[in-house]
Amino acid sequence: MYQKYFGSKTWEYDVINEIPGEEAGFKTVAISAKENYAYGFLKHEAGVHRLVRQSPFNADKLRQTSFASVEVLPELTDVDLPDIEIKDADIEWLKTHGYK
């Protein structure tokens, strides 16, 4: 589904990992989109998606529901983290009820 979407937008992408399902389809697929602002376009796709259809594998032609969990993560490159010295840190020890 997302490969067709990337193709319609002419985005470059790499399939990082594919784990086939036990009977059909895939159990896990990891894709990396090589496009500026791809995270901004795709971040709202995160969550659980539901597909209801008549399964071609079921002889009774019953409706079958499938679920897919989608995670969208930004790819961070060369993030400059500030150096924090111990004198700049504030360390507190608290008991379970928050008393000092």
XYZ file of C-alpha atoms in Angstrom:
100
model
C 0.000 0.000 0.000
C 2.717 2.481 0.947
C 4.935 1.386 -1.936
C 2.172 2.386 -4.363
C 1.766 5.700 -2.534
C 5.501 6.394 -2.772
C 5.416 5.484 -6.473
C 2.533 7.881 -7.160
C 4.505 10.669 -5.470
C 7.718 9.578 -7.275
C 9.473 9.217 -3.920
C 12.514 7.021 -3.604
C 12.337 4.380 -0.884
C 14.210 1.338 0.368
C 12.677 -1.825 1.772
C 14.864 -2.434 4.820
C 13.309 -5.623 6.158
C 10.545 -8.048 5.177
C 9.311 -10.953 7.294
C 6.745 -13.106 5.459
C 3.545 -14.190 7.183
C 2.886 -17.797 8.133
C 0.153 -18.334 5.518
C 0.279 -15.325 3.198
C 1.339 -11.709 3.073
C 3.851 -10.181 5.445
C 4.202 -10.183 9.200
C 6.599 -7.215 9.275
C 7.845 -4.749 6.664
C 10.224 -1.838 7.292
C 10.492 0.874 4.623
C 12.699 3.967 4.555
C 11.389 6.897 2.471
C 14.150 8.961 0.869
C 12.287 12.232 0.545
C 12.513 15.621 2.207
C 9.651 16.162 4.656
C 8.469 12.539 4.336
C 7.936 12.388 8.106
C 5.625 15.405 7.929
C 3.518 13.736 5.234
C 3.391 10.327 6.924
C 3.297 11.030 10.682
C -0.513 10.925 10.750
C -0.480 7.397 9.287
C 0.827 6.025 12.597
C -1.584 3.765 14.445
C -3.664 0.664 13.833
C -5.296 0.247 10.416
C -8.204 -2.144 9.804
C -9.088 -3.898 6.547
C -12.409 -5.730 6.128
C -12.726 -7.870 2.994
C -13.885 -11.202 1.638
C -10.891 -13.457 2.007
C -9.825 -15.344 -1.133
C -8.578 -18.118 1.186
C -12.003 -18.758 2.755
C -14.322 -21.099 0.807
C -17.427 -19.720 2.579
C -16.775 -16.172 1.274
C -17.071 -14.771 4.796
C -15.842 -11.316 5.659
C -12.459 -11.265 7.323
C -10.909 -8.451 9.318
C -7.173 -7.820 9.232
C -5.231 -5.323 11.302
C -1.911 -3.611 10.623
C 0.075 -1.508 13.061
C 1.968 1.382 11.446
C 4.857 3.219 13.079
C 6.298 6.361 11.501
C 9.664 7.486 12.822
C 11.873 10.362 11.655
C 15.400 9.497 10.596
C 17.813 11.651 12.559
C 21.262 12.257 11.128
C 24.210 13.875 12.888
C 22.341 15.429 15.785
C 24.581 17.755 17.781
C 23.930 17.143 21.457
C 25.163 19.704 23.966
C 27.869 18.703 26.423
C 26.422 18.683 29.944
C 28.868 18.960 32.792
C 28.104 17.413 36.180
C 28.197 20.860 37.848
C 25.278 21.912 35.618
C 23.136 18.921 36.632
C 20.721 19.096 39.556
C 20.490 15.703 41.260
C 17.772 15.054 43.861
C 17.017 11.925 45.890
C 13.352 11.420 46.739
C 11.476 8.863 48.789
C 8.460 7.072 47.367
C 6.027 9.753 48.561
C 8.059 12.640 47.186
C 9.472 13.846 50.523
C 13.058 15.067 50.615
